[in-house]
Amino acid sequence: MKLALYSATSDDVERALNSAEGDLNSLLALLSPAAEPYIEQMAQQSVRLTRQRFGANIGMFLPLYLSNLCANECDYCGFSMSNKLKRKTLNGSELEAEMAVIKKLGYDSILLVSGEHETKVGIDYFKQVLPQVKNQFSYLAMEVQPLAEHEYAELVGLGLDAVMIYQETYNPQTYAKHHTRGKKKDFAYRLDTPERVAKAGVDKVGLGVLFGLDDWRLDALLLGHHLAYLESKYWRTRYSVSLPRLRPCTGGITPKVELTDKGLVQLICAFRLFNQQLDISLSTREAPQLRDNLFSLGITNLSAGSSTQPGGYVNPDTELDQFEISDDRSPAQVSHAMKQRGLNPVWKDWESAWIGR
């Protein structure tokens, strides 16, 4: 697959650009080095397809960090168990205070995030937290440790709408190098998690790679194959991808293969041309000017004003951050930048009653 990726020609890229529907062969060509001279054309098509499918709307969400306890050793993450950090898990009153701040910012879509510590921050904790959060927010997503299918099904009954589960890298050797302790060492179990999520009846599954751990072009292509498999088998489920780049953090590492700004544009456009219905998220890892320029290229969901620490909306404290944020503008400032580009920030676009739930 890597040989094919790096052997793609300009003819392959032009065929991909001229095809009415994207497929995996097209994705390969559009991710290849041969596509670099065509990035402007890719961007124009990406804008057109995104406006055609989603209009000028971009959904707004915010991460709420529940805990930074973690039983894994991952050398790219600030929450890694060996890092000397003050550890914290939100209790009910602290969670309520965080949600009150987030609601005042205008958000109605929340992403619950935690480190991976199944004994102290596991299914029992989540079963307590979800009803409290769902009482405040219409759309509830989670990015936590992999769970069993029956556990996801239980959480669906408590209001869970989406699960984000990122493979980090699809190269097993690279994966093993960066995950040295804890349950996250199990590459296959993590790889199978999105399928368990879909089987459990979760409305949306989010996939992703941490670009920089390995060859970003190959990881992106394998992400596309993973997505295509899930869509063909679990076609009732909706899907999203997140395309974060490796960022500095406590005890962190430098990228093995750098994904440049130009490469990130190519990546976003390639996925939009590959899958016109796909949700594509953009985090606050990217710098403000770059984020503003990426908004219209294919992005459908983004966060603004994020904190990556438990309790960080009430009491900001950089000691607990999972990674460094580059865009620290307020939601109002980001919303203004979007409107200046003719885009419409959407704070609520989901209500369970609309589909009879």
mmCIF file of C-alpha atoms in Angstrom:
data_model
loop_
_atom_site.group_PDB
_atom_site.id
_atom_site.type_symbol
_atom_site.label_atom_id
_atom_site.label_comp_id
_atom_site.label_asym_id
_atom_site.label_seq_id
_atom_site.Cartn_x
_atom_site.Cartn_y
_atom_site.Cartn_z
ATOM 1 C CA MET A 1 0.000 0.000 0.000
ATOM 2 C CA LYS A 2 2.833 2.417 0.815
ATOM 3 C CA LEU A 3 4.481 1.674 -2.536
ATOM 4 C CA ALA A 4 1.234 2.418 -4.361
ATOM 5 C CA LEU A 5 0.799 5.629 -2.372
ATOM 6 C CA TYR A 6 4.226 6.936 -3.292
ATOM 7 C CA SER A 7 4.004 5.663 -6.876
ATOM 8 C CA ALA A 8 0.801 7.552 -7.732
ATOM 9 C CA THR A 9 1.061 9.808 -10.796
ATOM 10 C CA SER A 10 -0.490 13.063 -11.938
ATOM 11 C CA ASP A 11 -2.827 11.009 -14.152
ATOM 12 C CA ASP A 12 -4.075 9.193 -11.030
ATOM 13 C CA VAL A 13 -4.689 12.517 -9.292
ATOM 14 C CA GLU A 14 -6.562 13.959 -12.267
ATOM 15 C CA ARG A 15 -8.764 10.857 -12.479
ATOM 16 C CA ALA A 16 -9.577 11.284 -8.792
ATOM 17 C CA LEU A 17 -10.420 14.956 -9.283
ATOM 18 C CA ASN A 18 -12.681 14.169 -12.233
ATOM 19 C CA SER A 19 -14.561 11.285 -10.610
ATOM 20 C CA ALA A 20 -18.118 11.994 -9.462
ATOM 21 C CA GLU A 21 -17.805 9.890 -6.305
ATOM 22 C CA GLY A 22 -14.753 9.325 -4.152
ATOM 23 C CA ASP A 23 -13.358 5.852 -3.533
ATOM 24 C CA LEU A 24 -10.256 4.408 -1.876
ATOM 25 C CA ASN A 25 -8.232 4.598 -5.094
ATOM 26 C CA SER A 26 -9.102 8.277 -5.332
ATOM 27 C CA LEU A 27 -8.156 8.839 -1.695
ATOM 28 C CA LEU A 28 -4.786 7.193 -2.299
ATOM 29 C CA ALA A 29 -4.079 9.482 -5.227
ATOM 30 C CA LEU A 30 -5.229 12.628 -3.400
ATOM 31 C CA LEU A 31 -3.042 11.841 -0.369
ATOM 32 C CA SER A 32 0.035 11.080 -2.473
ATOM 33 C CA PRO A 33 2.954 13.437 -3.128
ATOM 34 C CA ALA A 34 1.756 13.581 -6.732
ATOM 35 C CA ALA A 35 -1.300 15.564 -5.564
ATOM 36 C CA GLU A 36 0.713 18.453 -4.112
ATOM 37 C CA PRO A 37 0.625 20.542 -7.333
ATOM 38 C CA TYR A 38 -3.183 20.116 -7.351
ATOM 39 C CA ILE A 39 -3.907 21.370 -3.826
ATOM 40 C CA GLU A 40 -5.528 24.591 -5.067
ATOM 41 C CA GLN A 41 -7.873 22.608 -7.317
ATOM 42 C CA MET A 42 -8.580 20.178 -4.481
ATOM 43 C CA ALA A 43 -9.398 23.104 -2.183
ATOM 44 C CA GLN A 44 -11.839 24.622 -4.670
ATOM 45 C CA GLN A 45 -13.663 21.316 -5.081
ATOM 46 C CA SER A 46 -13.654 20.740 -1.333
ATOM 47 C CA VAL A 47 -15.276 24.117 -0.657
ATOM 48 C CA ARG A 48 -17.919 23.464 -3.329
ATOM 49 C CA LEU A 49 -18.773 19.988 -2.049
ATOM 50 C CA THR A 50 -18.901 21.118 1.574
ATOM 51 C CA ARG A 51 -21.235 24.028 0.829
ATOM 52 C CA GLN A 52 -23.380 21.738 -1.353
ATOM 53 C CA ARG A 53 -23.790 19.156 1.427
ATOM 54 C CA PHE A 54 -23.613 21.238 4.628
ATOM 55 C CA GLY A 55 -24.333 24.772 3.482
ATOM 56 C CA ALA A 56 -22.347 27.399 5.387
ATOM 57 C CA ASN A 57 -23.027 25.679 8.718
ATOM 58 C CA ILE A 58 -20.322 24.546 11.132
ATOM 59 C CA GLY A 59 -21.309 22.801 14.351
ATOM 60 C CA MET A 60 -19.773 24.116 17.571
ATOM 61 C CA PHE A 61 -18.781 21.775 20.405
ATOM 62 C CA LEU A 62 -16.615 21.965 23.498
ATOM 63 C CA PRO A 63 -14.591 19.301 25.325
ATOM 64 C CA LEU A 64 -15.243 18.875 29.040
ATOM 65 C CA TYR A 65 -12.411 17.014 30.757
ATOM 66 C CA LEU A 66 -13.713 14.769 33.532
ATOM 67 C CA SER A 67 -10.392 13.380 34.780
ATOM 68 C CA ASN A 68 -6.672 13.244 34.056
ATOM 69 C CA LEU A 69 -6.166 9.955 35.891
ATOM 70 C CA CYS A 70 -4.554 7.467 33.524
ATOM 71 C CA ALA A 71 -3.249 3.917 33.808
ATOM 72 C CA ASN A 72 -1.414 4.024 30.462
ATOM 73 C CA GLU A 73 2.081 5.084 29.454
ATOM 74 C CA CYS A 74 1.880 7.002 26.172
ATOM 75 C CA ASP A 75 4.895 9.187 25.436
ATOM 76 C CA TYR A 76 2.984 11.845 23.469
ATOM 77 C CA CYS A 77 0.326 12.640 26.116
ATOM 78 C CA GLY A 78 0.488 14.951 29.107
ATOM 79 C CA PHE A 79 -1.786 12.613 31.103
ATOM 80 C CA SER A 80 0.650 9.679 30.807
ATOM 81 C CA MET A 81 0.869 7.859 34.158
ATOM 82 C CA SER A 82 4.570 8.585 34.751
ATOM 83 C CA ASN A 83 4.189 12.358 34.353
ATOM 84 C CA LYS A 84 4.335 14.202 37.664
ATOM 85 C CA LEU A 85 1.006 15.995 37.544
ATOM 86 C CA LYS A 86 -1.625 16.842 40.084
ATOM 87 C CA ARG A 87 -4.356 14.298 39.297
ATOM 88 C CA LYS A 88 -8.025 15.202 39.501
ATOM 89 C CA THR A 89 -11.441 13.683 38.793
ATOM 90 C CA LEU A 90 -14.500 15.920 38.846
ATOM 91 C CA ASN A 91 -17.171 15.194 41.428
ATOM 92 C CA GLY A 92 -20.838 16.038 40.881
ATOM 93 C CA SER A 93 -20.682 19.625 42.128
ATOM 94 C CA GLU A 94 -17.478 20.366 40.205
ATOM 95 C CA LEU A 95 -19.035 18.957 37.050
ATOM 96 C CA GLU A 96 -22.099 21.133 37.574
ATOM 97 C CA ALA A 97 -19.910 24.219 37.916
ATOM 98 C CA GLU A 98 -17.986 23.395 34.721
ATOM 99 C CA MET A 99 -21.225 22.896 32.792
ATOM 100 C CA ALA A 100 -22.605 26.222 34.018
ATOM 101 C CA VAL A 101 -19.590 28.054 32.565
ATOM 102 C CA ILE A 102 -19.863 26.161 29.263
ATOM 103 C CA LYS A 103 -23.586 26.864 28.935
ATOM 104 C CA LYS A 104 -22.921 30.597 29.377
ATOM 105 C CA LEU A 105 -20.524 30.399 26.419
ATOM 106 C CA GLY A 106 -23.464 29.298 24.264
ATOM 107 C CA TYR A 107 -22.652 25.612 23.755
ATOM 108 C CA ASP A 108 -25.256 22.859 23.595
ATOM 109 C CA SER A 109 -22.961 20.106 22.281
ATOM 110 C CA ILE A 110 -20.455 18.586 24.700
ATOM 111 C CA LEU A 111 -17.574 16.123 24.360
ATOM 112 C CA LEU A 112 -16.708 14.349 27.616
ATOM 113 C CA VAL A 113 -12.993 13.481 27.798
ATOM 114 C CA SER A 114 -10.960 11.599 30.379
ATOM 115 C CA GLY A 115 -7.701 9.778 30.842
ATOM 116 C CA GLU A 116 -7.964 5.995 30.656
ATOM 117 C CA HIS A 117 -8.338 4.627 34.194
ATOM 118 C CA GLU A 118 -11.092 2.024 34.245
ATOM 119 C CA THR A 119 -11.129 1.380 38.015
ATOM 120 C CA LYS A 120 -11.547 5.000 39.140
ATOM 121 C CA VAL A 121 -12.945 6.546 35.959
ATOM 122 C CA GLY A 122 -14.801 3.645 34.366
ATOM 123 C CA ILE A 123 -18.310 2.562 33.489
ATOM 124 C CA ASP A 124 -19.713 3.122 37.000
ATOM 125 C CA TYR A 125 -18.440 6.714 36.987
ATOM 126 C CA PHE A 126 -19.765 7.309 33.475
ATOM 127 C CA LYS A 127 -23.196 5.966 34.429
ATOM 128 C CA GLN A 128 -23.334 8.568 37.202
ATOM 129 C CA VAL A 129 -22.095 11.408 35.016
ATOM 130 C CA LEU A 130 -24.095 10.973 31.816
ATOM 131 C CA PRO A 131 -27.595 11.700 33.188
ATOM 132 C CA GLN A 132 -26.247 14.839 34.858
ATOM 133 C CA VAL A 133 -24.649 16.058 31.623
ATOM 134 C CA LYS A 134 -27.544 15.060 29.366
ATOM 135 C CA ASN A 135 -29.821 17.154 31.567
ATOM 136 C CA GLN A 136 -27.869 20.210 30.415
ATOM 137 C CA PHE A 137 -26.802 19.455 26.839
ATOM 138 C CA SER A 138 -28.746 18.203 23.818
ATOM 139 C CA TYR A 139 -25.780 16.425 22.221
ATOM 140 C CA LEU A 140 -23.388 14.298 24.256
ATOM 141 C CA ALA A 141 -20.238 12.676 22.881
ATOM 142 C CA MET A 142 -17.469 10.827 24.717
ATOM 143 C CA GLU A 143 -13.739 10.346 24.198
ATOM 144 C CA VAL A 144 -12.659 7.915 26.901
ATOM 145 C CA GLN A 145 -11.054 4.456 27.148
ATOM 146 C CA PRO A 146 -12.448 1.637 24.979
ATOM 147 C CA LEU A 147 -15.471 -0.063 26.541
ATOM 148 C CA ALA A 148 -17.338 -3.317 25.956
ATOM 149 C CA GLU A 149 -20.300 -3.398 23.576
ATOM 150 C CA HIS A 150 -22.835 -3.878 26.383
ATOM 151 C CA GLU A 151 -21.341 -0.926 28.265
ATOM 152 C CA TYR A 152 -21.756 1.341 25.250
ATOM 153 C CA ALA A 153 -25.344 0.110 24.944
ATOM 154 C CA GLU A 154 -25.976 1.039 28.596
ATOM 155 C CA LEU A 155 -24.633 4.532 27.971
ATOM 156 C CA VAL A 156 -26.825 4.945 24.882
ATOM 157 C CA GLY A 157 -29.773 4.384 27.200
ATOM 158 C CA LEU A 158 -28.466 7.249 29.362
ATOM 159 C CA GLY A 159 -28.232 9.706 26.465
ATOM 160 C CA LEU A 160 -24.940 8.974 24.709
ATOM 161 C CA ASP A 161 -25.000 10.231 21.106
ATOM 162 C CA ALA A 162 -21.430 9.775 19.844
ATOM 163 C CA VAL A 163 -18.125 8.109 20.684
ATOM 164 C CA MET A 164 -14.750 9.348 19.489
ATOM 165 C CA ILE A 165 -12.091 6.626 19.534
ATOM 166 C CA TYR A 166 -8.765 7.363 17.888
ATOM 167 C CA GLN A 167 -6.306 4.700 16.814
ATOM 168 C CA GLU A 168 -3.406 7.202 17.080
ATOM 169 C CA THR A 169 -1.478 5.296 14.364
ATOM 170 C CA TYR A 170 -2.310 2.292 12.199
ATOM 171 C CA ASN A 171 1.281 1.033 12.180
ATOM 172 C CA PRO A 172 1.438 -1.737 14.852
ATOM 173 C CA GLN A 173 5.204 -1.351 15.351
ATOM 174 C CA THR A 174 4.961 2.408 15.817
ATOM 175 C CA TYR A 175 1.930 1.938 18.067
ATOM 176 C CA ALA A 176 3.878 -0.452 20.313
ATOM 177 C CA LYS A 177 6.767 2.013 20.546
ATOM 178 C CA HIS A 178 4.542 4.792 21.912
ATOM 179 C CA HIS A 179 2.233 2.726 24.151
ATOM 180 C CA THR A 180 4.402 0.888 26.658
ATOM 181 C CA ARG A 181 2.148 0.269 29.698
ATOM 182 C CA GLY A 182 -1.529 -0.219 30.395
ATOM 183 C CA LYS A 183 -4.496 -1.540 28.448
ATOM 184 C CA LYS A 184 -3.873 0.863 25.605
ATOM 185 C CA LYS A 185 -0.953 -1.362 24.607
ATOM 186 C CA ASP A 186 -3.519 -3.701 23.008
ATOM 187 C CA PHE A 187 -3.521 -2.486 19.395
ATOM 188 C CA ALA A 188 -6.157 -4.968 18.191
ATOM 189 C CA TYR A 189 -8.638 -4.245 20.980
ATOM 190 C CA ARG A 190 -8.473 -0.537 20.263
ATOM 191 C CA LEU A 191 -8.793 -1.160 16.522
ATOM 192 C CA ASP A 192 -11.989 -3.169 17.095
ATOM 193 C CA THR A 193 -13.573 -0.530 19.335
ATOM 194 C CA PRO A 194 -15.406 1.494 16.641
ATOM 195 C CA GLU A 195 -17.129 -1.710 15.543
ATOM 196 C CA ARG A 196 -18.306 -2.370 19.112
ATOM 197 C CA VAL A 197 -19.579 1.208 19.281
ATOM 198 C CA ALA A 198 -21.568 0.781 16.065
ATOM 199 C CA LYS A 199 -22.996 -2.572 17.197
ATOM 200 C CA ALA A 200 -24.168 -0.957 20.432
ATOM 201 C CA GLY A 201 -26.347 1.484 18.501
ATOM 202 C CA VAL A 202 -24.404 4.695 19.092
ATOM 203 C CA ASP A 203 -25.539 7.307 16.552
ATOM 204 C CA LYS A 204 -22.093 8.536 15.531
ATOM 205 C CA VAL A 205 -18.581 7.066 15.579
ATOM 206 C CA GLY A 206 -15.547 9.347 15.380
ATOM 207 C CA LEU A 207 -12.243 8.051 14.037
ATOM 208 C CA GLY A 208 -8.855 9.701 14.071
ATOM 209 C CA VAL A 209 -5.076 9.540 13.926
ATOM 210 C CA LEU A 210 -2.469 11.584 15.781
ATOM 211 C CA PHE A 211 -0.511 12.783 12.770
ATOM 212 C CA GLY A 212 3.211 12.846 13.385
ATOM 213 C CA LEU A 213 3.597 9.499 15.132
ATOM 214 C CA ASP A 214 4.224 7.835 11.759
ATOM 215 C CA ASP A 215 4.005 8.559 8.030
ATOM 216 C CA TRP A 216 0.946 10.817 7.900
ATOM 217 C CA ARG A 217 0.043 9.900 4.312
ATOM 218 C CA LEU A 218 -0.070 6.188 5.054
ATOM 219 C CA ASP A 219 -1.885 6.623 8.368
ATOM 220 C CA ALA A 220 -4.486 8.781 6.608
ATOM 221 C CA LEU A 221 -4.992 6.195 3.869
ATOM 222 C CA LEU A 222 -5.450 3.429 6.446
ATOM 223 C CA LEU A 223 -7.891 5.663 8.302
ATOM 224 C CA GLY A 224 -9.853 5.895 5.045
ATOM 225 C CA HIS A 225 -9.874 2.104 4.705
ATOM 226 C CA HIS A 226 -11.106 1.758 8.290
ATOM 227 C CA LEU A 227 -13.869 4.280 7.634
ATOM 228 C CA ALA A 228 -14.922 2.583 4.383
ATOM 229 C CA TYR A 229 -15.152 -0.801 6.109
ATOM 230 C CA LEU A 230 -17.326 0.562 8.916
ATOM 231 C CA GLU A 231 -19.607 2.473 6.555
ATOM 232 C CA SER A 232 -20.176 -0.593 4.396
ATOM 233 C CA LYS A 233 -21.045 -2.804 7.373
ATOM 234 C CA TYR A 234 -22.782 -0.329 9.711
ATOM 235 C CA TRP A 235 -24.435 1.987 7.255
ATOM 236 C CA ARG A 236 -27.027 3.297 9.695
ATOM 237 C CA THR A 237 -24.261 4.855 11.805
ATOM 238 C CA ARG A 238 -22.933 8.336 11.111
ATOM 239 C CA TYR A 239 -19.169 8.958 11.028
ATOM 240 C CA SER A 240 -16.681 11.718 11.644
ATOM 241 C CA VAL A 241 -12.922 12.077 11.478
ATOM 242 C CA SER A 242 -10.579 14.235 13.492
ATOM 243 C CA LEU A 243 -7.189 15.167 12.029
ATOM 244 C CA PRO A 244 -5.023 16.433 14.934
ATOM 245 C CA ARG A 245 -1.306 17.026 14.647
ATOM 246 C CA LEU A 246 1.136 16.073 17.390
ATOM 247 C CA ARG A 247 1.392 18.991 19.828
ATOM 248 C CA PRO A 248 3.812 19.778 22.702
ATOM 249 C CA CYS A 249 2.884 18.409 26.132
ATOM 250 C CA THR A 250 4.544 17.402 29.416
ATOM 251 C CA GLY A 251 7.080 14.666 28.639
ATOM 252 C CA GLY A 252 6.108 14.810 24.957
ATOM 253 C CA ILE A 253 7.939 13.852 21.777
ATOM 254 C CA THR A 254 8.788 15.416 18.442
ATOM 255 C CA PRO A 255 7.009 14.209 15.284
ATOM 256 C CA LYS A 256 8.548 11.312 13.366
ATOM 257 C CA VAL A 257 7.103 12.666 10.109
ATOM 258 C CA GLU A 258 5.983 16.295 10.195
ATOM 259 C CA LEU A 259 2.589 17.175 8.777
ATOM 260 C CA THR A 260 3.074 20.713 7.443
ATOM 261 C CA ASP A 261 0.346 23.322 7.074
ATOM 262 C CA LYS A 262 0.246 22.590 3.348
ATOM 263 C CA GLY A 263 -0.023 18.895 4.088
ATOM 264 C CA LEU A 264 -2.914 19.522 6.490
ATOM 265 C CA VAL A 265 -4.796 21.367 3.740
ATOM 266 C CA GLN A 266 -4.176 18.435 1.395
ATOM 267 C CA LEU A 267 -5.373 16.017 4.074
ATOM 268 C CA ILE A 268 -8.651 17.847 4.772
ATOM 269 C CA CYS A 269 -9.452 18.261 1.095
ATOM 270 C CA ALA A 270 -8.603 14.634 0.293
ATOM 271 C CA PHE A 271 -11.082 13.384 2.902
ATOM 272 C CA ARG A 272 -13.803 15.767 1.741
ATOM 273 C CA LEU A 273 -13.425 14.617 -1.878
ATOM 274 C CA PHE A 274 -13.316 10.999 -0.677
ATOM 275 C CA ASN A 275 -16.492 11.233 1.397
ATOM 276 C CA GLN A 276 -18.912 14.093 0.802
ATOM 277 C CA GLN A 277 -21.137 13.224 3.813
ATOM 278 C CA LEU A 278 -18.320 12.888 6.320
ATOM 279 C CA ASP A 279 -18.106 15.174 9.352
ATOM 280 C CA ILE A 280 -14.587 16.603 9.730
ATOM 281 C CA SER A 281 -13.562 18.196 13.038
ATOM 282 C CA LEU A 282 -10.922 20.832 13.745
ATOM 283 C CA SER A 283 -9.503 21.317 17.239
ATOM 284 C CA THR A 284 -7.812 24.221 18.985
ATOM 285 C CA ARG A 285 -4.407 22.585 18.417
ATOM 286 C CA GLU A 286 -4.013 24.763 15.315
ATOM 287 C CA ALA A 287 -3.021 28.446 15.286
ATOM 288 C CA PRO A 288 -5.779 31.083 14.853
ATOM 289 C CA GLN A 289 -4.852 32.317 11.371
ATOM 290 C CA LEU A 290 -4.502 28.790 10.031
ATOM 291 C CA ARG A 291 -7.788 27.727 11.628
ATOM 292 C CA ASP A 292 -9.571 30.685 10.040
ATOM 293 C CA ASN A 293 -8.247 29.676 6.616
ATOM 294 C CA LEU A 294 -9.214 26.029 7.107
ATOM 295 C CA PHE A 295 -12.813 26.660 8.204
ATOM 296 C CA SER A 296 -14.314 26.706 4.718
ATOM 297 C CA LEU A 297 -12.217 23.897 3.181
ATOM 298 C CA GLY A 298 -14.285 21.011 4.466
ATOM 299 C CA ILE A 299 -14.612 21.449 8.224
ATOM 300 C CA THR A 300 -18.060 20.741 9.678
ATOM 301 C CA ASN A 301 -17.363 20.749 13.437
ATOM 302 C CA LEU A 302 -14.976 22.723 15.609
ATOM 303 C CA SER A 303 -14.272 23.753 19.165
ATOM 304 C CA ALA A 304 -13.351 27.182 20.491
ATOM 305 C CA GLY A 305 -12.347 28.382 23.938
ATOM 306 C CA SER A 306 -11.317 24.855 24.929
ATOM 307 C CA SER A 307 -9.664 23.753 28.150
ATOM 308 C CA THR A 308 -7.797 20.431 28.204
ATOM 309 C CA GLN A 309 -7.761 19.987 31.974
ATOM 310 C CA PRO A 310 -10.364 18.803 34.498
ATOM 311 C CA GLY A 311 -11.948 21.824 36.144
ATOM 312 C CA GLY A 312 -10.242 24.135 33.664
ATOM 313 C CA TYR A 313 -13.276 26.271 32.796
ATOM 314 C CA VAL A 314 -13.854 27.293 36.409
ATOM 315 C CA ASN A 315 -10.190 27.342 37.501
ATOM 316 C CA PRO A 316 -7.662 27.539 34.631
ATOM 317 C CA ASP A 317 -4.390 25.844 35.597
ATOM 318 C CA THR A 318 -1.878 24.952 32.901
ATOM 319 C CA GLU A 319 -0.247 22.305 35.120
ATOM 320 C CA LEU A 320 -2.946 19.813 34.202
ATOM 321 C CA ASP A 321 -3.177 20.353 30.425
ATOM 322 C CA GLN A 322 -3.193 17.284 28.176
ATOM 323 C CA PHE A 323 -1.523 19.239 25.339
ATOM 324 C CA GLU A 324 -0.830 22.852 24.422
ATOM 325 C CA ILE A 325 -3.622 24.839 22.790
ATOM 326 C CA SER A 326 -2.659 27.151 19.935
ATOM 327 C CA ASP A 327 -5.969 28.937 19.363
ATOM 328 C CA ASP A 328 -6.936 30.411 22.735
ATOM 329 C CA ARG A 329 -9.544 32.842 21.383
ATOM 330 C CA SER A 330 -12.958 32.953 23.004
ATOM 331 C CA PRO A 331 -15.962 31.301 21.321
ATOM 332 C CA ALA A 332 -17.308 34.776 20.527
ATOM 333 C CA GLN A 333 -14.065 35.758 18.778
ATOM 334 C CA VAL A 334 -13.976 32.554 16.728
ATOM 335 C CA SER A 335 -17.668 32.929 15.881
ATOM 336 C CA HIS A 336 -16.987 36.470 14.634
ATOM 337 C CA ALA A 337 -14.106 35.219 12.458
ATOM 338 C CA MET A 338 -16.396 32.576 10.969
ATOM 339 C CA LYS A 339 -19.159 35.048 10.181
ATOM 340 C CA GLN A 340 -16.656 37.340 8.471
ATOM 341 C CA ARG A 341 -16.009 34.449 6.067
ATOM 342 C CA GLY A 342 -19.700 33.900 5.396
ATOM 343 C CA LEU A 343 -19.952 30.858 7.664
ATOM 344 C CA ASN A 344 -22.665 30.107 10.194
ATOM 345 C CA PRO A 345 -21.672 28.782 13.639
ATOM 346 C CA VAL A 346 -24.366 26.356 14.814
ATOM 347 C CA TRP A 347 -24.670 25.964 18.584
ATOM 348 C CA LYS A 348 -27.505 23.423 18.510
ATOM 349 C CA ASP A 349 -28.451 21.091 15.671
ATOM 350 C CA TRP A 350 -29.539 17.964 17.545
ATOM 351 C CA GLU A 351 -32.416 17.022 19.790
ATOM 352 C CA SER A 352 -33.236 13.425 20.616
ATOM 353 C CA ALA A 353 -36.966 14.151 20.434
ATOM 354 C CA TRP A 354 -36.561 14.967 16.746
ATOM 355 C CA ILE A 355 -35.900 11.287 16.005
ATOM 356 C CA GLY A 356 -38.282 9.913 18.598
ATOM 357 C CA ARG A 357 -35.725 9.185 21.325
#
